[in-house]
XYZ file of N, CA and C in Angstrom:
264
model
N 6.724 -12.458 -2.848
C 6.968 -11.393 -2.221
C 8.191 -11.184 -1.711
N 9.361 -10.175 -1.787
C 10.237 -10.347 -0.973
C 10.056 -9.942 0.278
N 10.329 -10.506 1.159
C 9.999 -9.901 3.119
C 11.041 -8.692 3.326
N 11.866 -8.351 2.555
C 12.745 -7.085 2.903
C 12.391 -5.770 1.878
N 11.584 -6.024 1.431
C 11.450 -4.965 0.243
C 9.941 -5.082 -0.588
N 9.083 -4.074 0.126
C 7.847 -4.348 -0.715
C 7.225 -2.805 -0.402
N 5.837 -2.958 -1.153
C 5.096 -1.888 -1.252
C 3.978 -1.843 0.004
N 3.530 -0.832 0.517
C 2.655 -0.873 1.212
C 1.568 0.222 0.996
N 0.236 0.124 0.450
C -0.896 0.987 0.794
C -1.649 1.396 1.817
N -2.003 2.551 2.462
C -2.427 2.761 3.457
C -3.730 3.539 3.097
N -4.600 3.925 4.019
C -5.870 4.413 3.668
C -6.424 5.447 4.837
N -7.055 6.460 4.287
C -7.923 7.163 5.035
C -8.986 6.509 5.740
N -9.864 5.752 5.340
C -10.920 5.342 5.951
C -10.899 3.551 5.709
N -11.706 2.998 6.545
C -11.772 1.574 6.259
C -12.350 1.355 5.019
N -13.535 2.110 4.382
C -14.331 1.736 3.524
C -13.081 2.101 2.113
N -12.392 3.075 2.225
C -11.461 3.033 1.253
C -10.637 1.979 1.085
N -10.303 1.316 2.022
C -9.298 -0.011 1.955
C -10.123 -1.083 1.733
N -11.239 -1.222 1.907
C -12.289 -2.242 1.373
C -12.655 -2.104 -0.339
N -12.702 -1.066 -0.508
C -12.904 -0.508 -1.937
C -11.382 -0.881 -2.947
N -10.274 -0.824 -2.108
C -9.236 -1.151 -2.877
C -8.821 -2.405 -3.156
N -9.512 -3.081 -2.243
C -9.081 -4.467 -1.781
C -9.875 -4.714 -3.582
N -11.155 -4.369 -3.478
C -11.813 -5.146 -4.612
C -11.606 -4.609 -5.643
N -10.777 -3.416 -6.115
C -10.199 -3.012 -7.216
C -8.753 -3.965 -7.722
N -8.353 -4.334 -6.597
C -7.006 -5.051 -6.872
C -7.313 -6.664 -6.753
N -7.973 -6.909 -6.545
C -8.399 -8.231 -6.190
C -8.055 -9.254 -7.624
N -8.386 -8.635 -8.620
C -8.229 -9.844 -9.882
C -6.961 -9.278 -10.658
N -6.155 -8.556 -10.063
C -5.007 -8.238 -10.737
C -3.912 -8.064 -10.071
N -3.754 -7.886 -8.732
C -2.637 -7.607 -7.972
C -2.614 -8.402 -6.658
N -1.483 -9.480 -6.715
C -1.394 -10.203 -5.447
C -1.481 -8.844 -4.095
N -2.098 -9.406 -3.329
C -1.775 -8.126 -1.965
C -2.085 -9.061 -0.552
N -1.659 -8.414 0.490
C -2.112 -9.193 1.739
C -2.446 -8.144 2.778
N -3.658 -8.176 3.530
C -4.039 -7.321 4.330
C -3.240 -7.317 5.774
N -2.777 -6.341 6.100
C -1.939 -6.227 7.164
C -2.194 -5.044 8.024
N -1.848 -4.604 9.305
C -1.795 -3.736 9.814
C -0.859 -2.654 9.615
N -1.210 -1.249 9.645
C -0.298 0.039 8.906
C 0.893 0.006 10.105
N 2.275 -0.078 9.796
C 3.236 0.242 10.547
C 3.076 1.155 11.543
N 3.404 1.158 12.603
C 3.405 2.213 13.617
C 4.238 3.280 13.037
N 5.463 3.011 12.545
C 6.459 4.217 12.120
C 5.883 4.931 10.922
N 4.908 4.524 10.495
C 4.087 5.045 9.335
C 2.817 6.460 9.733
N 2.084 5.664 10.193
C 0.820 6.108 10.739
C -0.074 5.393 11.625
N -1.268 6.117 12.108
C -2.493 4.966 12.164
C -3.299 4.921 11.509
N -3.334 5.789 10.516
C -4.471 5.882 9.502
C -5.758 5.274 10.241
N -6.301 4.476 9.302
C -7.558 3.581 9.459
C -7.074 2.129 10.180
N -5.959 1.883 10.238
C -5.029 0.784 10.807
C -4.761 -0.438 9.915
N -5.870 -0.303 8.368
C -5.634 -1.521 7.701
C -4.630 -0.964 6.703
N -4.005 -1.912 6.192
C -3.123 -1.787 4.815
C -2.752 -2.691 3.875
N -2.484 -2.443 2.575
C -2.191 -3.706 1.978
C -0.823 -3.807 1.558
N -0.245 -4.980 1.540
C 1.251 -5.142 1.314
C 1.139 -5.804 0.039
N 1.983 -4.807 -0.988
C 2.029 -5.380 -2.319
C 3.706 -5.663 -2.786
N 3.562 -6.248 -3.850
C 5.143 -6.451 -4.077
C 5.668 -4.941 -4.833
N 6.931 -4.621 -4.853
C 7.228 -3.214 -5.445
C 6.798 -3.055 -6.865
N 7.035 -4.437 -7.714
C 6.995 -4.373 -8.955
C 5.642 -3.886 -9.324
N 4.283 -4.015 -8.185
C 3.081 -3.961 -8.640
C 2.493 -2.540 -8.124
N 3.463 -1.615 -7.802
C 3.139 -0.383 -7.048
C 2.302 0.713 -8.331
N 2.988 0.673 -9.299
C 2.453 1.523 -10.671
C 1.208 0.853 -10.907
N 0.807 -0.134 -11.075
C -0.267 -0.822 -11.652
C -1.271 -0.563 -10.723
N -0.994 -1.006 -9.308
C -1.933 -0.729 -8.267
C -2.476 0.713 -8.144
N -1.511 1.521 -8.117
C -2.028 2.809 -8.320
C -2.941 3.547 -9.393
N -2.666 3.087 -10.628
C -3.640 3.043 -11.822
C -4.711 2.571 -11.581
N -5.073 1.069 -10.968
C -6.326 0.495 -10.676
C -6.972 1.093 -9.815
N -6.197 1.942 -8.489
C -7.248 2.570 -7.652
C -7.601 3.610 -8.358
N -7.082 4.530 -9.196
C -7.790 5.603 -9.765
C -8.802 5.244 -10.786
N -8.640 4.359 -11.208
C -9.731 3.896 -12.353
C -10.629 3.568 -11.667
N -10.685 3.152 -10.372
C -11.860 2.584 -9.776
C -12.359 3.643 -8.950
N -11.946 5.134 -9.204
C -12.686 6.097 -8.365
C -12.223 6.244 -6.993
N -11.248 5.620 -6.765
C -10.719 5.849 -5.360
C -9.578 7.111 -5.627
N -10.029 8.486 -4.878
C -9.452 9.528 -4.824
C -8.015 9.557 -4.345
N -7.105 10.137 -5.101
C -5.761 9.897 -4.847
C -5.605 10.498 -3.276
N -6.368 11.449 -2.434
C -6.022 11.990 -1.378
C -6.666 11.187 -0.529
N -6.848 9.905 -0.802
C -7.646 8.631 0.091
C -6.805 7.688 0.558
N -5.528 7.673 -0.149
C -4.421 6.417 0.227
C -3.096 6.892 -0.235
N -2.100 6.410 0.404
C -0.674 6.852 0.445
C -0.065 5.233 0.182
N 0.995 5.551 -0.754
C 1.880 4.424 -1.033
C 3.402 4.530 -0.578
N 3.892 3.831 0.321
C 5.005 3.455 0.765
C 6.046 2.284 0.092
N 7.295 2.736 0.208
C 8.129 1.889 -0.299
C 8.827 1.292 1.105
N 8.724 0.219 1.246
C 9.658 -0.322 2.893
C 10.462 -1.211 2.398
N 11.642 -0.927 2.892
C 12.984 -1.891 2.830
C 13.814 -1.405 4.082
N 15.067 -2.471 3.835
C 15.708 -2.692 5.164
C 17.034 -1.846 4.894
N 17.543 -1.079 5.434
C 19.023 -0.625 5.561
C 20.009 -0.668 6.531
N 20.931 -0.988 6.344
C 22.080 -0.889 7.793
C 21.071 -1.782 9.142
N 20.373 -2.686 8.313
C 19.643 -3.435 9.592
C 18.318 -2.983 10.321
N 17.949 -1.700 9.517
C 16.813 -1.212 10.153
C 15.810 -0.830 9.062
N 14.499 -1.334 9.454
C 13.467 -1.046 8.542
C 13.187 0.291 8.399
N 13.197 0.654 6.995
C 13.148 2.343 6.870
C 11.832 2.582 5.505
N 11.254 3.610 5.362
C 10.083 3.993 4.400
C 10.420 4.851 3.456
N 9.642 5.010 2.483
C 9.781 6.220 1.405
C 8.393 6.358 1.197
N 7.706 7.483 1.285
C 6.577 7.860 0.515
C 6.669 7.988 -0.818
N 5.634 7.240 -1.461
C 5.986 7.628 -2.841
C 4.951 8.308 -3.570
């Protein structure tokens, strides 16, 4: 996973974060991490994924009945030496 360019999934609740881990565990490599302060406090739990896995991750979450309004996806990247994010 590239250190400077990655996807981040954030969740409205801890329950949703745990359900997402279960939905992704057999198909997508991820790391559990705290939510970046510049994004949100949300439930405090985020999943860091490779940018290439963002589309399949969203598909798997929806297939596993995780409602789209319960999570957000971000693209985290560095530009001019500064960490930035884009809501996907």
